[in-house]
Coordinates of C-alpha atoms in Angstrom, one line a residue:
Chain A
X121 CA 0.0 0.0 0.0
X122 CA 1.2 3.5 -0.6
X123 CA 2.9 5.2 2.3
X124 CA 1.0 7.7 4.5
X125 CA 0.5 11.3 3.9
X126 CA 3.2 13.8 4.6
X127 CA 0.9 16.9 4.5
X128 CA 0.1 18.2 7.9
X129 CA 0.5 14.7 9.3
X130 CA -1.3 14.3 12.6
X131 CA 1.2 15.4 15.1
X132 CA 2.1 13.1 18.0
X133 CA 5.1 15.0 19.3
X134 CA 5.1 16.3 22.9
X135 CA 3.7 19.8 23.3
X136 CA 5.4 22.0 25.8
X137 CA 4.6 21.5 29.4
X138 CA 5.4 25.2 30.2
X139 CA 3.3 28.3 29.8
X140 CA 6.3 30.7 29.9
X141 CA 9.9 30.6 28.7
X142 CA 11.7 31.9 31.8
X143 CA 14.7 29.6 32.2
X144 CA 15.8 26.4 30.5
X145 CA 16.7 24.7 33.7
X146 CA 13.1 23.4 34.0
X147 CA 12.7 22.4 30.4
X148 CA 13.0 18.7 29.6
X149 CA 15.0 17.2 26.7
X150 CA 11.8 16.5 24.8
X151 CA 10.6 20.1 25.2
X152 CA 13.9 21.5 24.0
X153 CA 14.0 19.1 21.0
X154 CA 10.4 20.0 20.2
X155 CA 11.3 23.8 20.1
X156 CA 14.3 23.1 17.9
X157 CA 12.3 20.9 15.5
X158 CA 9.6 23.6 15.2
X159 CA 12.3 26.3 14.6
X160 CA 13.6 24.2 11.7
X161 CA 10.2 24.2 10.2
X162 CA 10.0 28.0 10.5
X163 CA 13.3 28.4 8.6
X164 CA 11.3 27.3 5.5
X165 CA 9.0 30.4 5.9
X166 CA 12.1 32.7 6.1
X167 CA 13.2 31.3 2.7
X168 CA 9.9 32.1 0.9
X169 CA 9.5 35.1 -1.4
X170 CA 7.0 36.5 1.1
X171 CA 8.3 35.8 4.6
X172 CA 5.1 36.6 6.4
X173 CA 2.3 34.3 7.4
X174 CA -1.0 35.2 9.2
X175 CA -0.7 32.6 12.0
X176 CA -0.6 35.0 15.0
X177 CA -3.0 37.6 13.6
X178 CA -4.8 39.2 16.6
X179 CA -2.0 38.4 19.0
X180 CA -0.3 41.3 20.7
X181 CA 3.4 40.9 21.7
X182 CA 4.9 43.6 23.9
X183 CA 8.7 44.0 24.0
X184 CA 9.8 45.5 27.3
X185 CA 13.5 46.1 27.2
X186 CA 14.8 47.7 30.3
X187 CA 18.4 47.1 29.2
X188 CA 19.9 48.0 25.8
X189 CA 19.7 45.3 23.2
X190 CA 19.8 45.5 19.5
X191 CA 19.8 42.1 18.0
X192 CA 17.6 40.2 20.5
X193 CA 15.0 43.0 20.3
X194 CA 15.2 43.1 16.5
X195 CA 15.1 39.3 16.3
X196 CA 12.0 39.0 18.5
X197 CA 10.3 41.9 16.6
X198 CA 11.0 40.3 13.2
X199 CA 9.8 36.9 14.5
X200 CA 6.5 38.4 15.7
X201 CA 6.1 40.4 12.5
X202 CA 6.7 37.3 10.3
X203 CA 3.8 35.6 12.2
X204 CA 1.6 38.7 11.8
X205 CA 1.4 39.4 15.5
X206 CA 0.8 43.0 16.5
X207 CA 3.9 44.4 18.3
X208 CA 4.3 47.2 20.8
X209 CA 7.6 48.1 22.4
X210 CA 8.7 49.9 25.5
X211 CA 12.3 50.7 26.4
X212 CA 13.7 52.0 29.5
X213 CA 14.8 55.4 28.1
X214 CA 11.3 56.3 26.9
X215 CA 9.3 54.6 29.6
X216 CA 7.8 55.4 32.9
X217 CA 10.5 53.2 34.5
X218 CA 12.7 56.2 34.2
X219 CA 10.1 58.2 36.1
X220 CA 10.2 55.7 39.0
X221 CA 7.6 53.1 38.0
X222 CA 8.3 49.7 39.6
X223 CA 8.2 46.4 37.8
X224 CA 5.1 45.6 39.7
X225 CA 3.4 48.7 38.3
X226 CA 4.6 47.8 34.9
X227 CA 3.1 44.4 35.3
X228 CA -0.3 46.0 36.3
X229 CA -0.2 48.2 33.2
X230 CA 0.7 45.3 31.0
X231 CA -2.2 43.5 32.4
X232 CA -4.5 46.4 31.8
X233 CA -3.4 46.7 28.2
X234 CA -4.5 43.1 27.5
X235 CA -1.1 42.1 26.0
X236 CA -0.9 38.4 25.1
X237 CA 2.9 37.9 25.2
X238 CA 5.6 40.0 27.0
X239 CA 9.2 39.7 25.8
X240 CA 11.2 41.0 28.8
X241 CA 14.8 42.0 29.1
X242 CA 15.7 43.2 32.5
X243 CA 18.9 43.7 34.5
X244 CA 17.5 42.0 37.6
X245 CA 17.7 38.2 37.7
X246 CA 14.3 36.8 38.3
X247 CA 12.4 39.8 36.8
X248 CA 10.6 37.5 34.2
X249 CA 9.6 35.1 37.0
X250 CA 8.3 38.0 39.0
X251 CA 6.2 39.3 36.1
X252 CA 4.9 35.8 35.3
X253 CA 3.3 35.6 38.7
X254 CA 1.6 39.0 38.4
X255 CA 0.1 39.0 34.9
X256 CA -1.9 36.6 32.7
X257 CA 0.4 37.3 29.8
X258 CA 2.9 34.7 28.6
X259 CA 6.4 35.8 29.5
X260 CA 9.4 35.2 27.3
X261 CA 12.7 35.9 29.0
X262 CA 14.9 37.9 26.7
X263 CA 17.7 38.1 29.3
X264 CA 17.6 38.8 33.0
X265 CA 20.7 39.9 34.7
X266 CA 23.4 37.3 34.7
X267 CA 20.8 34.6 35.1
X268 CA 19.3 33.3 31.9
X269 CA 18.9 34.0 28.2
X270 CA 16.9 31.0 27.1
X271 CA 16.2 32.0 23.4
X272 CA 19.9 32.7 22.8
X273 CA 20.8 29.3 24.2
X274 CA 18.1 27.6 22.1
X275 CA 19.3 29.3 18.9
X276 CA 22.9 28.3 19.8
X277 CA 22.0 24.7 20.1
X278 CA 19.8 24.9 17.0
X279 CA 22.9 26.2 15.1
X280 CA 25.0 23.5 16.6
X281 CA 22.5 20.8 15.5
X282 CA 22.9 21.9 11.9
X283 CA 26.6 20.8 12.1
X284 CA 26.6 17.7 14.3
X285 CA 25.0 14.3 14.4
X286 CA 24.1 14.1 18.0
X287 CA 24.5 16.0 21.3
X288 CA 25.3 12.8 23.1
X289 CA 29.0 13.0 24.0
X290 CA 29.5 16.3 22.1
X291 CA 32.3 18.4 23.7
X292 CA 31.5 22.1 23.9
X293 CA 33.7 24.7 25.6
X294 CA 32.4 28.1 26.6
X295 CA 35.2 30.6 27.0
X296 CA 35.1 34.0 28.6
X297 CA 33.4 35.8 31.4
X298 CA 31.3 33.0 32.8
X299 CA 30.4 34.8 36.0
X300 CA 28.5 37.6 34.3
X301 CA 27.1 35.6 31.4
X302 CA 23.4 34.7 31.2
X303 CA 24.2 33.1 27.8
X304 CA 26.6 30.7 29.4
X305 CA 24.2 29.6 32.1
X306 CA 21.3 28.9 29.7
X307 CA 23.7 27.2 27.3
X308 CA 24.9 24.9 30.0
X309 CA 21.3 24.0 30.9
X310 CA 20.4 23.3 27.3
X311 CA 23.6 21.4 26.4
X312 CA 23.8 19.2 29.5
X313 CA 20.0 18.4 29.1
X314 CA 20.7 17.3 25.5
X315 CA 23.7 15.1 26.6
X316 CA 26.7 17.3 25.7
X317 CA 29.8 17.7 27.9
X318 CA 30.5 21.3 28.8
X319 CA 33.8 22.8 29.7
X320 CA 33.9 26.4 31.0
X321 CA 37.1 28.3 30.5
X322 CA 38.2 31.8 31.5
X323 CA 40.2 33.9 33.9
X324 CA 39.9 32.6 37.5
X325 CA 38.2 35.9 38.4
X326 CA 35.4 35.2 35.8
X327 CA 35.0 31.5 36.5
X328 CA 32.7 30.7 39.5
X329 CA 34.2 27.8 41.4
X330 CA 30.8 26.4 42.5
X331 CA 29.6 25.9 38.9
X332 CA 31.6 22.7 38.4
X333 CA 29.5 20.8 40.9
X334 CA 26.3 22.8 40.6
X335 CA 25.9 22.5 36.9
X336 CA 27.8 19.3 36.1
X337 CA 30.5 20.9 34.0
X338 CA 34.3 20.9 33.9
X339 CA 36.1 24.2 34.5
X340 CA 39.6 25.2 33.5
X341 CA 41.7 28.4 33.2
X342 CA 43.8 26.9 30.4
X343 CA 42.5 27.6 26.9
X344 CA 44.5 24.7 25.4
X345 CA 43.0 22.3 27.8
X346 CA 39.5 23.7 26.9
X347 CA 40.1 23.2 23.2
X348 CA 41.6 19.7 23.5
X349 CA 39.0 17.2 22.1
X350 CA 36.6 20.1 21.8
X351 CA 34.0 20.0 19.0
X352 CA 32.5 23.5 19.4
X353 CA 34.1 26.5 21.1
X354 CA 31.8 29.3 22.1
X355 CA 33.5 32.5 22.9
X356 CA 31.6 35.0 25.1
X357 CA 31.7 38.7 24.6
X358 CA 33.9 40.5 27.1
X359 CA 32.2 43.6 28.5
X360 CA 34.8 46.3 28.2
X361 CA 33.6 48.0 31.3
X362 CA 34.7 44.9 33.3
X363 CA 38.3 46.0 32.7
X364 CA 37.8 48.6 35.3
X365 CA 36.8 46.0 37.9
X366 CA 40.2 44.4 37.8
X367 CA 38.9 41.0 36.6
X368 CA 41.7 40.7 34.0
X369 CA 44.9 42.8 33.5
X370 CA 44.3 44.1 30.0
X371 CA 42.4 43.4 26.8
X372 CA 45.7 42.5 25.2
X373 CA 46.5 40.0 27.8
X374 CA 43.0 38.6 27.7
X375 CA 43.4 38.0 24.0
X376 CA 46.8 36.3 24.5
X377 CA 45.4 33.9 27.0
X378 CA 41.8 33.3 26.0
X379 CA 41.5 34.7 22.4
X380 CA 40.9 32.1 19.7
X381 CA 43.4 32.5 16.9
X382 CA 44.0 30.9 13.4
X383 CA 46.7 28.8 15.1
X384 CA 44.0 27.2 17.3
X385 CA 42.0 26.4 14.1
X386 CA 45.0 24.8 12.6
X387 CA 45.7 22.7 15.7
X388 CA 42.0 21.6 15.8
X389 CA 40.9 21.0 12.2
X390 CA 37.3 20.1 13.0
X391 CA 36.7 22.8 15.6
X392 CA 33.7 25.0 15.0
X393 CA 33.5 28.5 16.5
X394 CA 30.5 30.3 17.9
X395 CA 29.9 33.7 19.5
X396 CA 26.6 35.2 20.7
X397 CA 27.7 38.5 19.2
X398 CA 28.5 41.3 18.8
X399 CA 32.2 40.2 18.6
X400 CA 35.0 42.3 19.9
X401 CA 37.3 41.6 17.0
X402 CA 40.9 40.9 18.2
X403 CA 39.7 40.2 21.8
X404 CA 37.6 37.0 22.1
X405 CA 38.4 36.0 18.5
X406 CA 41.1 37.1 16.1
X407 CA 39.9 38.9 13.0
X408 CA 40.6 35.9 10.8
X409 CA 38.7 33.6 13.1
X410 CA 35.6 35.8 12.9
X411 CA 35.6 35.6 9.1
X412 CA 36.7 31.9 8.9
X413 CA 34.3 29.4 7.3
X414 CA 34.3 27.4 10.5
X415 CA 32.9 30.4 12.5
X416 CA 29.1 29.9 12.3
X417 CA 28.2 33.2 14.0
X418 CA 26.0 34.5 11.2
X419 CA 24.0 31.2 11.2
X420 CA 23.3 31.9 14.8
X421 CA 21.7 35.3 13.8
X422 CA 19.5 33.7 11.1
X423 CA 18.5 30.9 13.4
X424 CA 17.5 33.5 16.0
X425 CA 14.5 34.7 14.0
X426 CA 13.3 31.1 13.2
X427 CA 13.8 30.0 16.8
X428 CA 11.8 33.0 18.2
X429 CA 9.1 32.4 15.7
X430 CA 8.9 28.8 17.0
X431 CA 8.7 30.0 20.6
X432 CA 6.0 32.5 19.8
X433 CA 4.1 29.8 17.8
X434 CA 4.3 27.3 20.6
X435 CA 3.6 29.6 23.6
X436 CA 1.4 32.5 22.4
X437 CA -2.1 31.9 23.8
X438 CA -4.6 30.5 21.5
X439 CA -7.4 32.9 20.6
X440 CA -10.8 31.5 21.3
X441 CA -12.2 29.9 18.2
X442 CA -8.9 30.1 16.3
Chain B
X229 CA -2.4 4.6 2.8
X230 CA -2.0 4.8 6.5
X231 CA -1.3 1.6 8.3
X232 CA -4.5 1.6 10.4
X233 CA -6.8 2.5 7.4
X234 CA -9.6 0.1 6.6
X235 CA -10.2 0.3 2.9
X236 CA -13.9 0.4 2.1
X237 CA -13.8 0.9 -1.6
X238 CA -11.5 1.9 -4.5
X239 CA -13.0 5.0 -6.0
X240 CA -10.6 5.3 -9.0
X241 CA -8.1 2.9 -10.5
X242 CA -4.9 4.3 -12.0
X243 CA -6.6 4.2 -15.4
X244 CA -9.6 6.2 -14.0
X245 CA -7.3 8.8 -12.6
X246 CA -5.6 9.1 -15.9
X247 CA -8.9 9.5 -17.7
X248 CA -10.0 12.1 -15.2
X249 CA -6.9 14.1 -15.6
X250 CA -7.3 13.9 -19.4
X251 CA -10.8 15.3 -19.1
X252 CA -9.7 18.0 -16.7
X253 CA -6.9 19.1 -19.1
X254 CA -9.5 19.4 -21.8
X255 CA -11.7 21.6 -19.6
X256 CA -8.7 23.8 -18.9
X257 CA -7.8 24.0 -22.6
X258 CA -11.3 25.2 -23.3
X259 CA -10.6 28.1 -21.0
X260 CA -7.1 28.8 -22.4
X261 CA -8.1 28.8 -26.1
X262 CA -5.0 27.2 -27.7
X263 CA -5.7 28.7 -31.1
X264 CA -4.7 32.0 -29.6
X265 CA -1.0 31.7 -28.7
X266 CA -1.2 34.9 -26.6
X267 CA -4.1 33.6 -24.6
X268 CA -2.1 31.0 -22.8
X269 CA 0.3 33.5 -21.3
X270 CA -1.8 34.7 -18.4
X271 CA -2.8 31.2 -17.2
X272 CA -0.9 29.2 -14.6
X273 CA -1.3 26.2 -12.3
X274 CA -0.7 26.4 -8.5
X275 CA -0.5 23.0 -7.0
X276 CA -1.3 22.7 -3.3
X277 CA 1.2 20.7 -1.3
X278 CA 1.6 17.7 -1.4
X279 CA -0.3 15.8 -4.0
X280 CA -1.8 18.8 -5.7
X281 CA 1.7 19.7 -6.9
X282 CA 2.1 16.4 -8.8
X283 CA -1.4 16.6 -10.2
X284 CA -0.8 20.1 -11.4
X285 CA 2.4 18.9 -13.1
X286 CA 0.5 16.1 -14.8
X287 CA -2.1 18.5 -16.1
X288 CA 0.6 20.8 -17.4
X289 CA 2.2 17.9 -19.3
X290 CA -1.1 16.8 -20.8
X291 CA -1.8 20.3 -22.0
X292 CA 1.7 20.6 -23.4
X293 CA 1.4 17.2 -25.2
X294 CA -2.1 17.9 -26.6
X295 CA -1.8 21.5 -27.7
X296 CA 1.8 22.5 -27.3
X297 CA 0.8 25.1 -24.7
X298 CA 3.2 25.7 -21.8
X299 CA 1.5 26.7 -18.6
X300 CA 3.7 27.4 -15.6
X301 CA 3.3 25.5 -12.4
X302 CA 3.8 26.9 -8.9
X303 CA 3.7 25.1 -5.5
X304 CA 1.8 26.4 -2.5
X305 CA 2.0 25.3 1.1
X306 CA -0.9 26.7 3.1
X307 CA 0.0 25.2 6.5
X308 CA 0.5 28.5 8.2
X309 CA -2.5 30.1 6.6
X310 CA -5.0 27.6 8.1
X311 CA -7.2 29.2 10.7
X312 CA -6.8 26.1 12.9
X313 CA -3.1 25.5 12.5
X314 CA -2.2 26.1 16.2
X315 CA -5.1 24.0 17.4
X316 CA -4.2 21.1 15.2
X317 CA -0.5 21.0 15.1
X318 CA 1.8 21.1 18.1
X319 CA 4.5 21.3 15.4
X320 CA 3.8 22.6 11.9
X321 CA 5.3 20.7 9.0
X322 CA 6.1 23.2 6.2
X323 CA 6.8 22.4 2.6
X324 CA 8.0 24.5 -0.3
X325 CA 6.0 27.5 -1.6
X326 CA 7.5 28.5 -4.9
X327 CA 5.6 30.6 -7.4
X328 CA 8.0 31.4 -10.2
X329 CA 5.7 33.9 -11.9
X330 CA 3.7 36.9 -10.9
X331 CA 0.2 35.9 -9.9
X332 CA -1.1 39.5 -10.5
X333 CA -3.5 39.7 -13.5
X334 CA -3.0 35.9 -14.1
X335 CA -5.8 33.3 -14.3
X336 CA -4.8 30.8 -11.7
X337 CA -6.0 27.1 -11.6
X338 CA -5.6 26.0 -8.0
X339 CA -5.1 22.2 -7.9
X340 CA -5.8 20.0 -4.9
X341 CA -6.5 16.3 -4.6
X342 CA -9.6 16.4 -2.2
X343 CA -11.9 19.2 -1.2
X344 CA -13.7 18.6 2.1
X345 CA -14.6 21.4 4.6
X346 CA -13.2 24.2 2.4
X347 CA -10.8 25.5 5.0
X348 CA -7.7 24.5 3.0
X349 CA -9.2 26.2 0.0
X350 CA -9.8 29.4 2.0
X351 CA -6.3 29.3 3.3
X352 CA -5.0 28.9 -0.3
X353 CA -6.9 31.9 -1.4
X354 CA -5.4 34.0 1.4
X355 CA -1.9 32.8 0.5
X356 CA -2.4 33.6 -3.1
X357 CA -3.8 37.1 -2.3
X358 CA -0.7 37.7 -0.3
X359 CA 1.4 37.1 -3.4
X360 CA -0.6 39.4 -5.7
X361 CA -4.0 40.0 -7.2
X362 CA -4.9 37.2 -9.6
X363 CA -7.3 38.0 -12.5
X364 CA -9.2 34.9 -11.5
X365 CA -8.8 31.8 -9.4
X366 CA -10.4 28.5 -10.4
X367 CA -10.4 25.6 -8.0
X368 CA -9.8 22.1 -9.3
X369 CA -10.0 18.9 -7.2
X370 CA -9.9 15.3 -8.1
X371 CA -12.5 14.4 -5.4
X372 CA -15.2 16.5 -3.8
X373 CA -16.3 14.6 -0.7
X374 CA -18.8 17.2 0.6
X375 CA -19.2 18.3 4.3
X376 CA -18.3 21.9 3.4
X377 CA -17.9 24.3 6.4
X378 CA -17.1 27.3 4.3
X379 CA -18.6 28.5 1.0
X380 CA -15.8 27.2 -1.2
X381 CA -16.9 25.6 -4.5
X382 CA -15.0 23.6 -7.1
X383 CA -14.9 24.8 -10.7
X384 CA -13.4 21.6 -12.1
X385 CA -14.0 18.3 -10.2
X386 CA -13.1 14.8 -11.1
X387 CA -15.8 13.1 -9.1
X388 CA -18.2 14.0 -6.4
X389 CA -18.3 11.3 -3.7
X390 CA -20.8 11.7 -0.8
X391 CA -18.9 10.5 2.3
X392 CA -19.6 9.9 6.0
X393 CA -17.7 12.1 8.4
X394 CA -15.7 9.2 9.7
X395 CA -14.6 8.2 6.2
X396 CA -11.6 9.6 4.5
X397 CA -10.5 9.8 0.9
X398 CA -6.9 8.9 -0.1
X399 CA -5.7 10.1 -3.4
X400 CA -2.4 8.4 -4.2
X401 CA 0.1 9.4 -7.0
X402 CA 3.0 7.3 -8.2
X403 CA 5.5 10.1 -7.9
X404 CA 5.5 9.8 -4.1
X405 CA 3.2 6.9 -3.3
X406 CA 4.4 4.2 -5.8
X407 CA 0.8 3.8 -7.0
X408 CA -1.9 5.8 -8.7
X409 CA -5.5 5.6 -7.5
X410 CA -8.2 6.9 -5.1
X411 CA -9.5 5.0 -2.1
X412 CA -12.3 5.5 0.4
X413 CA -11.2 4.4 3.8
X414 CA -12.5 4.2 7.3
X415 CA -10.1 6.0 9.6
X416 CA -9.5 4.9 13.2
X417 CA -10.2 8.2 14.8
X418 CA -12.5 10.6 12.9
X419 CA -11.2 14.2 12.9
X420 CA -13.2 16.5 10.8
X421 CA -11.2 18.6 8.4
X422 CA -7.9 17.1 9.2
X423 CA -6.1 17.6 5.9
X424 CA -3.7 14.7 6.5
X425 CA -6.7 12.5 6.3
X426 CA -9.1 14.2 3.9
X427 CA -6.5 15.5 1.5
X428 CA -3.4 13.3 1.8

């Protein structure tokens, strides 16, 4: 008999058990894989001549960015637009937050405006959790303090998945300022849940000692040790203002000890390079490494839109009757 | 055919399907007017994923063979245009949409295998309108199985088959199914307007 239909095949995959996307630490392997699979489907929409579909018509997505962000905000905005959601945005500079409004007041206003989804970037860890308990809106964490940045981690593992066969036994090294990185924490959650081995590498002042046990990872202050047997190296952006805090002697010295160079690529012919961007050229990565064909940084950006479309598709509330 | 389908009847053999497509090609040719070489230009097929695409290509080949008229074929995936997509699909499965011509001012023949509730047809019209403003859209389906929920009518239809809600129609094409034909089956769990069942 002929094989079964492939058009809109009845779906038996696991839907998400979560209402919000606050942190990946509570997401199961099945849920993460489900989001990644859905994002892969959405990449097809981005390749069409008209990259917009009416799926989220009537849904309102509010972007509340209390910290500066360019690409995450743009990426969420594009993703919502591609799905035809209505978008409103509020940033710290133009908002009542500057006039002294608390997050609780913001939550009440969001509630009153009948927003379906809130994309929140905030400097305080736990701000999205706080908001999720005080509004009916679905909350998507776009970065809270040094705590979590789940969509960035998901787009990172989505990008990795394009280049690897399995996460089981995959060796990923995250290099840089681990202490202050929400990207690192969310990536560790996603990668270890999927079965990868994670090594954290950076100056001792930027490498929290308790992480090794708490998050089931290996830590080292030696870049060569981190790159040994490593499949994917993810360099984190150094915040230049940290230089004033005495966490590392100088930019030049940081690059000499922790910067990935063409020599590293030569020594490790299969190593792939990632970076959440924007890159400080000549600091985390040499200029040549940024532009190397084994640096998959721009794929991360493209995948960001597809991944955020998937998250919106999966988590935005269903309109009654639709 | 899905493994748990119980076949109730074969509605068309491979030969029946061939003859149906021959007749449909003739009906389209009557619209195109092959004696006027300029007249074919503004016509085009848009095949709806999945099997509508193969049926559209077969119609194109017939028209080319019979009257040496080349009509372009586009492919359309309406998954994200369905009004019930998020209710139905925890994960959407998208296929290619590629319309290599401007639909504006063109006469479009929209090709699907089965028409049922009309929701897929409505979604296809929305998708087409997003691409441009066609001069006209005609809807062609091999089987019209009734149970319309929206006022979508076929202009060219192979066969009207009254069905029960728990029955489904499977159109199969050799290009992806290794066999040509149409079957009426009883599905294990009836789900009205599930395109995977009504319009495989």
